[in-house]
Each structure stands twice: as structure tokens, then as C-alpha cells.
């Protein structure tokens, strides 16, 4: 039994690498099943977001190299390139890492709440794929419980700070008056929903939500008095958009350099502020080469995010202590569970010996032996049989000079005097 947490994140890999290691929602079930089939992993879950791709595994024996090789092969990456930016955590460190991630302590934005929901989704997908068993399942439940405690008992989640908040804060720096600005939001997921809320709170003049399905775009747009369109309508909306923020799960760019160039001509080169939060990227990097375009990716939001994190730093230490305690408690319970099978086998053995001696006593009673004699023989027989195997093993241990094992036996049987070495 061993836990392994392996992956890359915004601290170890560029957005270019992260988008090549990302898993689409459609890939996850097949990838999980393949991971368990082709590596020594008995249980597995995959967390894939714009800032990280991580594998959570339970293995009989740790084999990180085989998992790294599988990950490189799956995404057709160079193994050395992947190894250079990957991190590997084992057992207690893996448990602690998962809990830190779920609590938002390992996020680009300290304490951001979205990651817990993303981890719960990863757990649900792994259950659907049939790759979560009792051990990884217990670890996920302990992780969720610890993350909830961190949220409840510390101030780490106070003061809204997120990629969405950072993007809107940056827009305020570029446009002095957001009330006169128009915004185009591409996608309709949780991040875009947060962006829409922040823009709406800032009084943005007009918000347009573009999505692959009009129904999902309309549901989001209705909340903020926005206008819903399809992705195909983006070229018509682009020319009117001062702010463009995109976050979809598309594997190919949605906005190319040519479309933005045409929009700029129609705008008479009035500046456009664009943020690409997606991994893989929704906006071609070449768009950033255009004059009058301010293009940012998630990695470019660090400075804005740092300025908004100061209020959370004080709570971080308390959160770290809660995570450390949660990890230790989980590992302790797991170690206790390791004794269950031994205790079960020992009890079964003792009950078998008891039944044998009881049957013998019942036969003696049936043959006319006195109850006193039968009880005495039952007690002697049961005592001898229960002590036989431990006695043989203790003599062997002593003969081998394994006095530390004798000390454990002393503790196990709650004896008053320790073993003699003479």
C-alpha cells in the first residue's frame, strides 16, 4: 500500500507545457482506465485544470518512473522534458499535497475556492471510471474534510481573490472607466461566471457571453443582464469589444490573429484588452504581437494576484498546520486499518481453537466425566493451544537475537517485565 501524487503545475511548468499535458473531460475516463491497466496503479484519479495536471495513485509498490513514462507516452511528450518539470510526492507527503491543493494552499491564488470543486469533480470522474477503491476513496474524503476545516476555521478564503478577479482588476488599470466599456466573454464555465459577476459589479456597459451552446450562454447571461451568442458570432461581436476574456475547454484556438486584425480595423485601432485564462489557450499567442492589443495569459496575472494576497498571508500558517494535522490523522487511521486483517485472522484462529476444545469438553461430559474435570481440562487445553504458536515464535526470535521484537511482544501482551538478554 503506497500513495503517489505526481504532476506539473504553474510553479514548475510554463503554460505551453501545461496545455500539452492537460486532459480534456472526454479523455479522462479512458485515460484513467489505461493508467491502471498499463502501470502498477491499483487506484487512480486525475485532476486537470488550467494551472495543474496531477495524478493521484494507490500502488502496491511505488513506481513513479513507470507513471511518468505513461504520462509522456499518452501526451506524446519527451520524457526528459516532462521529468524536468514534474514533481513526485509519496505516502504522507502525497496525502499532505492533496490536502494543500484542495485547501487552495498550492494555488496561484492563495486560498482560491474553485480548486476544491475541481477536485471533487476529479473524484466523481474516477468513480465513474471505476478506478477509485477503498484506500483512495478514504483519502479523498479525508482531503475534502480537511479542506472544509481550513475554510471554516481560518480566514484564508476571505476577500475575493481569483483569476477572474485579477483579470477584471487588470482591466480597471487599462480602462479608467469600465462603465463605458463593452466586454466579450468566451465560455460559460465557473471562471467566466465569476468574471461576469465582477464585470457586472464594476458597472460594465454591455456584456456578451459567447458559448458553444446558446442555452448555456443564455443561462449565464440572464444572471447579469448580458447578451448571449454562439461562438460563430464572435467575429461580429469582436469589433465592439473593449475587453475579451476567454476560458473554454477547446483543444484548438478560438480566436486567431486574422480575426483580431479585422476587428481592430473596424475599431479604428481603439485598444483591446484580452485575457486568455484557458489551458490549452483559446487565443493564438501571435495576437499579442498586434499593436493596440494587450494580451495576457494566466501566467501574466501573477503581479495582480500578489497584490491581492496580502490579506490572506496571515491565515496561511494556520491553514498549513490544519493540513499537517489532517494528513497525520489520516495516516494514523490508515495504519490502524492495517492491523484489522491481522486481528481478524487471529480472532478466527482463536475461535477455531475454542470450538475444538469446547467440542472435546462436550464429548467428555456426554461420556460421564465430571463437570469439574472437564472444565479444568478445557481451561488447560485452550490455554496450551492459544500459547503454542506465540511460544514457538518467541523462542525463535530470542534465538535469533531479535531483542527489539521481544520488546514489542512484551508491549503487545502487556507484560510487566521486559525480556532478558542473558
Short mmCIF file of C-alpha atoms in Angstrom, two decimals:
data_model
loop_
_atom_site.label_atom_id
_atom_site.label_comp_id
_atom_site.label_asym_id
_atom_site.label_seq_id
_atom_site.Cartn_x
_atom_site.Cartn_y
_atom_site.Cartn_z
CA UNK A 1 0.00 0.00 0.00
CA UNK A 2 1.51 3.32 -1.12
CA UNK A 3 0.17 6.69 -2.22
CA UNK A 4 1.68 8.70 -5.05
CA UNK A 5 0.89 12.25 -6.20
CA UNK A 6 2.61 13.17 -9.45
CA UNK A 7 2.18 16.10 -11.81
CA UNK A 8 3.08 19.57 -13.01
CA UNK A 9 1.67 22.99 -12.11
CA UNK A 10 2.05 26.72 -12.66
CA UNK A 11 5.15 26.79 -10.45
CA UNK A 12 7.07 24.10 -12.35
CA UNK A 13 5.88 24.37 -15.97
CA UNK A 14 5.07 27.10 -18.47
CA UNK A 15 1.59 27.44 -19.94
CA UNK A 16 2.95 25.93 -23.16
CA UNK A 17 3.91 22.72 -21.34
CA UNK A 18 0.78 22.69 -19.19
CA UNK A 19 -1.53 22.82 -22.18
CA UNK A 20 0.25 19.82 -23.72
CA UNK A 21 -0.14 17.80 -20.50
CA UNK A 22 -3.77 18.79 -19.90
CA UNK A 23 -6.56 16.18 -20.15
CA UNK A 24 -9.86 17.07 -21.75
CA UNK A 25 -13.06 15.94 -19.96
CA UNK A 26 -13.67 13.50 -22.82
CA UNK A 27 -10.27 11.84 -22.29
CA UNK A 28 -10.44 11.30 -18.55
CA UNK A 29 -12.35 8.01 -18.19
CA UNK A 30 -10.33 6.23 -20.88
CA UNK A 31 -7.06 7.71 -19.56
CA UNK A 32 -7.80 6.56 -16.00
CA UNK A 33 -8.59 3.03 -17.09
CA UNK A 34 -5.47 2.91 -19.26
CA UNK A 35 -3.37 4.27 -16.39
CA UNK A 36 -4.49 1.42 -14.11
CA UNK A 37 -4.06 -1.13 -16.89
CA UNK A 38 -0.56 -0.13 -18.03
CA UNK A 39 1.07 0.89 -14.71
CA UNK A 40 1.19 -0.75 -11.25
CA UNK A 41 -1.50 1.66 -10.07
CA UNK A 42 -4.43 -0.15 -8.45
CA UNK A 43 -6.43 3.05 -7.89
CA UNK A 44 -6.16 6.35 -9.75
CA UNK A 45 -7.67 9.82 -10.16
CA UNK A 46 -6.66 12.71 -12.44
CA UNK A 47 -7.02 16.41 -11.65
CA UNK A 48 -6.56 18.60 -14.74
CA UNK A 49 -7.08 22.37 -14.57
CA UNK A 50 -5.58 25.40 -16.29
CA UNK A 51 -2.87 25.55 -13.62
CA UNK A 52 -2.09 21.87 -12.99
CA UNK A 53 -2.34 18.28 -14.18
CA UNK A 54 -1.91 15.79 -11.33
CA UNK A 55 -2.29 12.04 -10.93
CA UNK A 56 -3.30 10.62 -7.55
CA UNK A 57 -2.46 6.93 -7.26
CA UNK A 58 -2.54 3.99 -4.88
CA UNK A 59 0.05 1.33 -5.69
CA UNK A 60 1.33 -1.87 -4.14
CA UNK A 61 4.89 -0.64 -4.68
CA UNK A 62 5.84 2.88 -5.67
CA UNK A 63 6.77 3.17 -9.35
CA UNK A 64 6.85 6.85 -10.28
CA UNK A 65 9.07 6.29 -13.33
CA UNK A 66 6.54 3.99 -14.96
CA UNK A 67 3.77 6.53 -14.38
CA UNK A 68 5.89 9.37 -15.79
CA UNK A 69 6.63 7.25 -18.85
CA UNK A 70 2.92 6.55 -19.31
CA UNK A 71 2.08 10.26 -18.99
CA UNK A 72 4.73 11.20 -21.55
CA UNK A 73 3.56 8.49 -23.97
CA UNK A 74 -0.10 9.42 -23.55
CA UNK A 75 0.52 13.05 -24.47
CA UNK A 76 3.37 12.25 -26.91
CA UNK A 77 5.87 14.29 -24.93
CA UNK A 78 9.60 13.97 -24.47
CA UNK A 79 10.13 12.03 -21.22
CA UNK A 80 13.15 14.11 -20.16
CA UNK A 81 11.23 17.35 -20.76
CA UNK A 82 8.35 16.10 -18.63
CA UNK A 83 10.62 14.79 -15.89
CA UNK A 84 12.36 18.20 -15.67
CA UNK A 85 9.16 19.98 -14.61
CA UNK A 86 7.31 17.17 -12.78
CA UNK A 87 7.11 16.71 -9.02
CA UNK A 88 6.54 13.47 -7.14
CA UNK A 89 5.15 13.08 -3.61
CA UNK A 90 4.94 9.75 -1.80
CA UNK A 91 2.79 8.44 1.07
CA UNK A 92 2.47 11.07 3.82
CA UNK A 93 3.84 13.79 1.52
CA UNK A 94 1.31 12.76 -1.16
CA UNK A 95 -1.54 12.95 1.36
CA UNK A 96 -0.39 16.37 2.56
CA UNK A 97 0.00 17.61 -1.03
CA UNK A 98 -3.56 16.60 -1.93
CA UNK A 99 -4.91 18.37 1.14
CA UNK A 100 -2.87 21.52 0.39
CA UNK A 101 -4.21 21.56 -3.17
CA UNK A 102 -7.83 21.12 -2.05
CA UNK A 103 -7.45 23.88 0.55
CA UNK A 104 -6.08 26.30 -2.06
CA UNK A 105 -2.63 26.47 -0.43
CA UNK A 106 -0.86 25.33 -3.59
CA UNK A 107 -2.84 27.53 -5.98
CA UNK A 108 -1.62 30.50 -7.95
CA UNK A 109 -4.16 32.42 -5.90
CA UNK A 110 -3.76 31.51 -2.24
CA UNK A 111 -6.99 30.13 -0.84
CA UNK A 112 -8.96 30.21 -4.10
CA UNK A 113 -12.16 28.19 -3.67
CA UNK A 114 -12.64 26.76 -7.19
CA UNK A 115 -9.98 24.07 -6.79
CA UNK A 116 -12.00 22.14 -4.18
CA UNK A 117 -14.90 21.80 -6.62
CA UNK A 118 -12.48 20.72 -9.34
CA UNK A 119 -11.00 18.07 -7.06
CA UNK A 120 -14.49 16.79 -6.21
CA UNK A 121 -15.17 16.52 -9.95
CA UNK A 122 -11.92 14.56 -10.40
CA UNK A 123 -13.08 12.15 -7.69
CA UNK A 124 -16.51 11.76 -9.31
CA UNK A 125 -14.97 11.01 -12.73
CA UNK A 126 -12.61 8.45 -11.21
CA UNK A 127 -15.55 6.73 -9.52
CA UNK A 128 -17.36 6.68 -12.85
CA UNK A 129 -14.29 5.13 -14.46
CA UNK A 130 -14.13 2.51 -11.70
CA UNK A 131 -10.57 3.46 -10.73
CA UNK A 132 -11.24 4.59 -7.15
CA UNK A 133 -11.21 1.89 -4.50
CA UNK A 134 -11.39 1.93 -0.68
CA UNK A 135 -7.98 3.46 0.00
CA UNK A 136 -8.02 6.34 -2.49
CA UNK A 137 -11.68 6.85 -1.68
CA UNK A 138 -10.86 7.29 2.02
CA UNK A 139 -8.06 9.70 1.11
CA UNK A 140 -10.39 11.88 -0.99
CA UNK A 141 -12.97 12.02 1.80
CA UNK A 142 -10.28 12.98 4.33
CA UNK A 143 -8.99 15.60 1.88
CA UNK A 144 -12.44 17.17 1.46
CA UNK A 145 -12.96 17.19 5.23
CA UNK A 146 -9.61 18.89 5.88
CA UNK A 147 -10.23 21.49 3.15
CA UNK A 148 -13.62 22.27 4.71
CA UNK A 149 -11.98 22.70 8.12
CA UNK A 150 -9.44 25.12 6.62
CA UNK A 151 -12.27 27.15 5.06
CA UNK A 152 -14.27 27.19 8.29
CA UNK A 153 -11.51 27.77 10.84
CA UNK A 154 -9.23 30.23 9.03
CA UNK A 155 -9.58 33.49 7.09
CA UNK A 156 -7.83 32.04 4.03
CA UNK A 157 -10.98 32.34 1.92
CA UNK A 158 -11.90 35.88 2.89
CA UNK A 159 -11.62 38.81 0.44
CA UNK A 160 -12.46 37.60 -3.10
CA UNK A 161 -9.24 36.80 -4.94
CA UNK A 162 -9.28 34.67 -8.08
CA UNK A 163 -8.01 34.59 -11.65
CA UNK A 164 -11.33 36.17 -12.61
CA UNK A 165 -10.91 38.93 -10.02
CA UNK A 166 -7.31 39.51 -11.14
CA UNK A 167 -8.37 39.79 -14.80
CA UNK A 168 -11.01 42.40 -14.01
CA UNK A 169 -8.57 44.28 -11.74
CA UNK A 170 -6.11 44.46 -14.63
CA UNK A 171 -8.85 45.72 -16.95
CA UNK A 172 -9.51 48.54 -14.49
CA UNK A 173 -5.85 49.56 -14.76
CA UNK A 174 -6.06 49.77 -18.56
CA UNK A 175 -9.51 51.34 -18.84
CA UNK A 176 -10.00 54.24 -16.45
CA UNK A 177 -13.80 53.96 -16.65
CA UNK A 178 -15.26 50.47 -17.07
CA UNK A 179 -18.76 51.96 -17.21
CA UNK A 180 -18.06 52.90 -20.85
CA UNK A 181 -16.53 49.56 -21.79
CA UNK A 182 -18.06 46.57 -23.55
CA UNK A 183 -16.94 43.03 -22.72
CA UNK A 184 -16.98 39.77 -24.66
CA UNK A 185 -16.73 36.64 -22.50
CA UNK A 186 -15.95 33.38 -24.31
CA UNK A 187 -17.11 30.26 -22.47
CA UNK A 188 -19.76 29.74 -19.81
CA UNK A 189 -17.99 27.81 -17.08
CA UNK A 190 -17.32 28.70 -13.45
CA UNK A 191 -14.40 31.05 -14.18
CA UNK A 192 -16.32 33.03 -16.81
CA UNK A 193 -19.27 33.18 -14.43
CA UNK A 194 -17.01 34.82 -11.83
CA UNK A 195 -15.63 37.20 -14.47
CA UNK A 196 -19.18 38.19 -15.44
CA UNK A 197 -20.07 38.83 -11.82
CA UNK A 198 -17.01 41.06 -11.26
CA UNK A 199 -17.61 43.00 -14.51
CA UNK A 200 -21.27 43.45 -13.67
CA UNK A 201 -20.33 44.73 -10.19
CA UNK A 202 -17.98 47.22 -11.85
CA UNK A 203 -20.83 48.54 -14.00
CA UNK A 204 -19.53 47.48 -17.41
CA UNK A 205 -21.77 48.97 -20.11
CA UNK A 206 -22.51 45.78 -22.09
CA UNK A 207 -21.53 42.15 -21.56
CA UNK A 208 -21.77 39.47 -24.26
CA UNK A 209 -21.38 35.76 -23.44
CA UNK A 210 -20.33 33.52 -26.34
CA UNK A 211 -20.51 29.75 -25.94
CA UNK A 212 -20.67 26.57 -27.98
CA UNK A 213 -24.28 26.06 -26.86
CA UNK A 214 -26.66 29.01 -26.77
CA UNK A 215 -28.67 27.53 -23.89
CA UNK A 216 -25.70 27.54 -21.50
CA UNK A 217 -24.69 31.05 -22.60
CA UNK A 218 -28.26 32.29 -22.06
CA UNK A 219 -28.43 30.81 -18.54
CA UNK A 220 -25.31 32.73 -17.56
CA UNK A 221 -26.25 35.91 -19.42
CA UNK A 222 -29.64 36.13 -17.69
CA UNK A 223 -27.96 36.43 -14.28
CA UNK A 224 -26.18 39.65 -15.23
CA UNK A 225 -28.38 41.26 -17.88
CA UNK A 226 -25.92 40.17 -20.56
CA UNK A 227 -26.43 39.13 -24.19
CA UNK A 228 -25.87 35.50 -25.30
CA UNK A 229 -24.40 34.44 -28.66
CA UNK A 230 -22.80 31.39 -30.24
CA UNK A 231 -19.07 31.02 -30.85
CA UNK A 232 -19.76 31.53 -34.55
CA UNK A 233 -20.98 35.05 -33.76
CA UNK A 234 -17.68 36.14 -32.19
CA UNK A 235 -16.33 37.93 -35.31
CA UNK A 236 -19.37 40.27 -35.34
CA UNK A 237 -19.03 40.98 -31.60
CA UNK A 238 -15.26 41.37 -31.57
CA UNK A 239 -15.22 44.79 -33.20
CA UNK A 240 -17.43 46.19 -30.42
CA UNK A 241 -15.49 44.62 -27.55
CA UNK A 242 -13.04 46.58 -25.42
CA UNK A 243 -12.49 43.62 -23.10
CA UNK A 244 -12.22 39.99 -24.23
CA UNK A 245 -11.80 37.26 -21.61
CA UNK A 246 -11.81 33.62 -22.67
CA UNK A 247 -11.92 30.35 -20.75
CA UNK A 248 -13.15 27.26 -22.62
CA UNK A 249 -12.14 23.60 -22.81
CA UNK A 250 -11.43 23.81 -26.55
CA UNK A 251 -8.38 21.93 -27.80
CA UNK A 252 -7.84 24.45 -30.62
CA UNK A 253 -7.61 28.26 -30.51
CA UNK A 254 -10.94 30.05 -30.88
CA UNK A 255 -9.50 33.46 -31.73
CA UNK A 256 -6.82 33.85 -34.40
CA UNK A 257 -4.62 36.75 -35.38
CA UNK A 258 -6.57 37.44 -38.58
CA UNK A 259 -9.93 37.82 -36.85
CA UNK A 260 -8.49 40.25 -34.30
CA UNK A 261 -6.73 42.27 -37.05
CA UNK A 262 -10.04 42.72 -38.88
CA UNK A 263 -11.76 43.77 -35.65
CA UNK A 264 -9.04 46.34 -34.92
CA UNK A 265 -9.51 47.91 -38.37
CA UNK A 266 -13.25 48.27 -37.70
CA UNK A 267 -12.44 49.76 -34.29
CA UNK A 268 -10.04 52.25 -35.92
CA UNK A 269 -7.33 50.69 -33.71
CA UNK A 270 -9.04 51.51 -30.45
CA UNK A 271 -7.19 49.36 -27.82
CA UNK A 272 -8.44 45.88 -26.89
CA UNK A 273 -7.70 44.20 -23.58
CA UNK A 274 -7.64 40.39 -23.83
CA UNK A 275 -7.10 37.72 -21.18
CA UNK A 276 -6.73 34.05 -22.12
CA UNK A 277 -7.40 32.02 -18.98
CA UNK A 278 -7.75 28.71 -20.83
CA UNK A 279 -5.24 25.85 -20.97
CA UNK A 280 -4.86 24.89 -23.82
CA UNK A 281 -5.01 28.52 -24.95
CA UNK A 282 -8.12 29.93 -26.66
CA UNK A 283 -6.31 32.89 -28.24
CA UNK A 284 -3.38 32.41 -30.61
CA UNK A 285 -0.18 33.79 -28.98
CA UNK A 286 0.52 35.75 -32.19
CA UNK A 287 -2.42 38.03 -31.32
CA UNK A 288 -0.17 39.58 -28.69
CA UNK A 289 2.13 40.87 -31.45
CA UNK A 290 -0.56 43.21 -32.76
CA UNK A 291 -0.45 46.90 -31.94
CA UNK A 292 -3.32 48.12 -29.78
CA UNK A 293 -3.85 44.66 -28.26
CA UNK A 294 -2.99 43.94 -24.62
CA UNK A 295 -2.98 40.12 -24.40
CA UNK A 296 -2.42 38.35 -21.09
CA UNK A 297 -2.40 34.65 -20.11
CA UNK A 298 -2.94 33.15 -16.66
CA UNK A 299 0.82 33.33 -16.08
CA UNK A 300 0.80 37.09 -16.65
CA UNK A 301 -1.66 37.68 -13.79
CA UNK A 302 0.92 36.96 -11.04
CA UNK A 303 1.60 40.59 -10.16
CA UNK A 304 -2.08 41.49 -9.84
CA UNK A 305 -2.70 38.38 -7.80
CA UNK A 306 0.22 39.04 -5.45
CA UNK A 307 -1.15 42.48 -4.62
CA UNK A 308 -4.46 40.94 -3.59
CA UNK A 309 -2.99 38.15 -1.47
CA UNK A 310 -1.55 40.13 1.42
CA UNK A 311 -4.74 39.86 3.47
CA UNK A 312 -4.61 36.07 3.24
CA UNK A 313 -0.98 35.52 4.20
CA UNK A 314 -1.67 35.66 7.92
CA UNK A 315 -4.14 32.79 7.67
CA UNK A 316 -1.80 30.62 5.58
CA UNK A 317 0.26 29.36 8.53
CA UNK A 318 -2.83 28.31 10.47
CA UNK A 319 -4.12 26.56 7.35
CA UNK A 320 -0.80 24.73 6.89
CA UNK A 321 -0.99 23.47 10.47
CA UNK A 322 -4.54 22.18 9.91
CA UNK A 323 -3.41 20.39 6.75
CA UNK A 324 -0.43 18.81 8.53
CA UNK A 325 -2.74 17.63 11.32
CA UNK A 326 -5.26 16.30 8.80
CA UNK A 327 -2.56 14.36 6.93
CA UNK A 328 -1.15 12.85 10.13
CA UNK A 329 -4.62 11.86 11.37
CA UNK A 330 -5.41 10.17 8.06
CA UNK A 331 -2.13 8.22 8.01
CA UNK A 332 -2.65 7.16 11.64
CA UNK A 333 -6.12 5.83 10.84
CA UNK A 334 -4.70 4.04 7.82
CA UNK A 335 -2.02 2.42 9.96
CA UNK A 336 -4.75 1.30 12.36
CA UNK A 337 -6.65 -0.24 9.45
CA UNK A 338 -3.52 -2.22 8.55
CA UNK A 339 -3.98 -4.19 11.80
CA UNK A 340 -7.58 -5.13 11.00
CA UNK A 341 -6.71 -8.10 8.77
CA UNK A 342 -4.21 -9.44 11.33
CA UNK A 343 -6.72 -9.08 14.16
CA UNK A 344 -9.40 -10.76 12.08
CA UNK A 345 -7.15 -13.73 11.28
CA UNK A 346 -6.03 -14.01 14.93
CA UNK A 347 -9.63 -13.96 16.16
CA UNK A 348 -10.64 -16.64 13.63
CA UNK A 349 -7.75 -18.81 14.77
CA UNK A 350 -8.67 -18.34 18.45
CA UNK A 351 -12.33 -19.13 17.77
CA UNK A 352 -11.36 -22.30 15.88
CA UNK A 353 -9.22 -23.49 18.83
CA UNK A 354 -12.04 -22.60 21.24
CA UNK A 355 -14.57 -24.60 19.21
CA UNK A 356 -12.22 -27.61 19.10
CA UNK A 357 -11.71 -27.61 22.88
CA UNK A 358 -15.42 -26.97 23.51
CA UNK A 359 -16.40 -29.94 21.31
CA UNK A 360 -13.90 -32.14 23.19
CA UNK A 361 -15.35 -30.99 26.55
CA UNK A 362 -18.90 -31.70 25.38
CA UNK A 363 -17.90 -35.24 24.40
CA UNK A 364 -16.31 -35.84 27.81
CA UNK A 365 -19.46 -34.61 29.55
CA UNK A 366 -21.58 -36.87 27.36
CA UNK A 367 -19.37 -39.82 28.37
CA UNK A 368 -19.96 -39.14 32.05
CA UNK A 369 -16.86 -37.20 33.09
CA UNK A 370 -17.39 -34.81 35.97
CA UNK A 371 -18.04 -31.18 35.13
CA UNK A 372 -15.13 -30.13 37.37
CA UNK A 373 -12.61 -32.31 35.49
CA UNK A 374 -13.99 -31.26 32.11
CA UNK A 375 -13.76 -27.52 32.94
CA UNK A 376 -10.19 -27.92 34.20
CA UNK A 377 -9.16 -29.81 31.06
CA UNK A 378 -10.96 -27.26 28.85
CA UNK A 379 -9.05 -24.41 30.51
CA UNK A 380 -5.68 -26.24 30.23
CA UNK A 381 -6.25 -27.30 26.64
CA UNK A 382 -7.39 -23.87 25.47
CA UNK A 383 -4.51 -22.12 27.26
CA UNK A 384 -1.93 -24.50 25.77
CA UNK A 385 -3.26 -24.17 22.24
CA UNK A 386 -3.51 -20.37 22.41
CA UNK A 387 0.06 -20.10 23.70
CA UNK A 388 1.66 -22.71 21.46
CA UNK A 389 2.28 -20.65 18.30
CA UNK A 390 3.38 -17.45 20.16
CA UNK A 391 5.72 -19.55 22.36
CA UNK A 392 7.39 -21.19 19.36
CA UNK A 393 7.84 -17.86 17.60
CA UNK A 394 9.18 -16.08 20.72
CA UNK A 395 11.82 -18.80 21.23
CA UNK A 396 12.89 -18.46 17.60
CA UNK A 397 13.05 -14.66 17.86
CA UNK A 398 15.14 -14.95 21.03
CA UNK A 399 17.50 -17.47 19.43
CA UNK A 400 18.00 -15.09 16.51
CA UNK A 401 18.93 -12.27 18.92
CA UNK A 402 15.98 -10.10 17.82
CA UNK A 403 15.52 -8.49 21.23
CA UNK A 404 13.68 -5.49 19.80
CA UNK A 405 10.97 -7.91 18.61
CA UNK A 406 10.81 -9.37 22.13
CA UNK A 407 10.28 -5.87 23.45
CA UNK A 408 7.37 -5.46 21.02
CA UNK A 409 5.93 -8.78 22.26
CA UNK A 410 6.28 -7.51 25.83
CA UNK A 411 4.22 -4.45 24.87
CA UNK A 412 1.77 -6.49 22.79
CA UNK A 413 0.96 -8.88 25.65
CA UNK A 414 1.06 -6.07 28.27
CA UNK A 415 3.65 -7.93 30.41
CA UNK A 416 5.26 -6.31 33.47
CA UNK A 417 8.85 -7.39 32.97
CA UNK A 418 10.95 -6.99 29.83
CA UNK A 419 12.80 -9.83 28.09
CA UNK A 420 16.20 -10.80 29.46
CA UNK A 421 19.20 -10.77 27.08
CA UNK A 422 21.16 -13.28 29.23
#
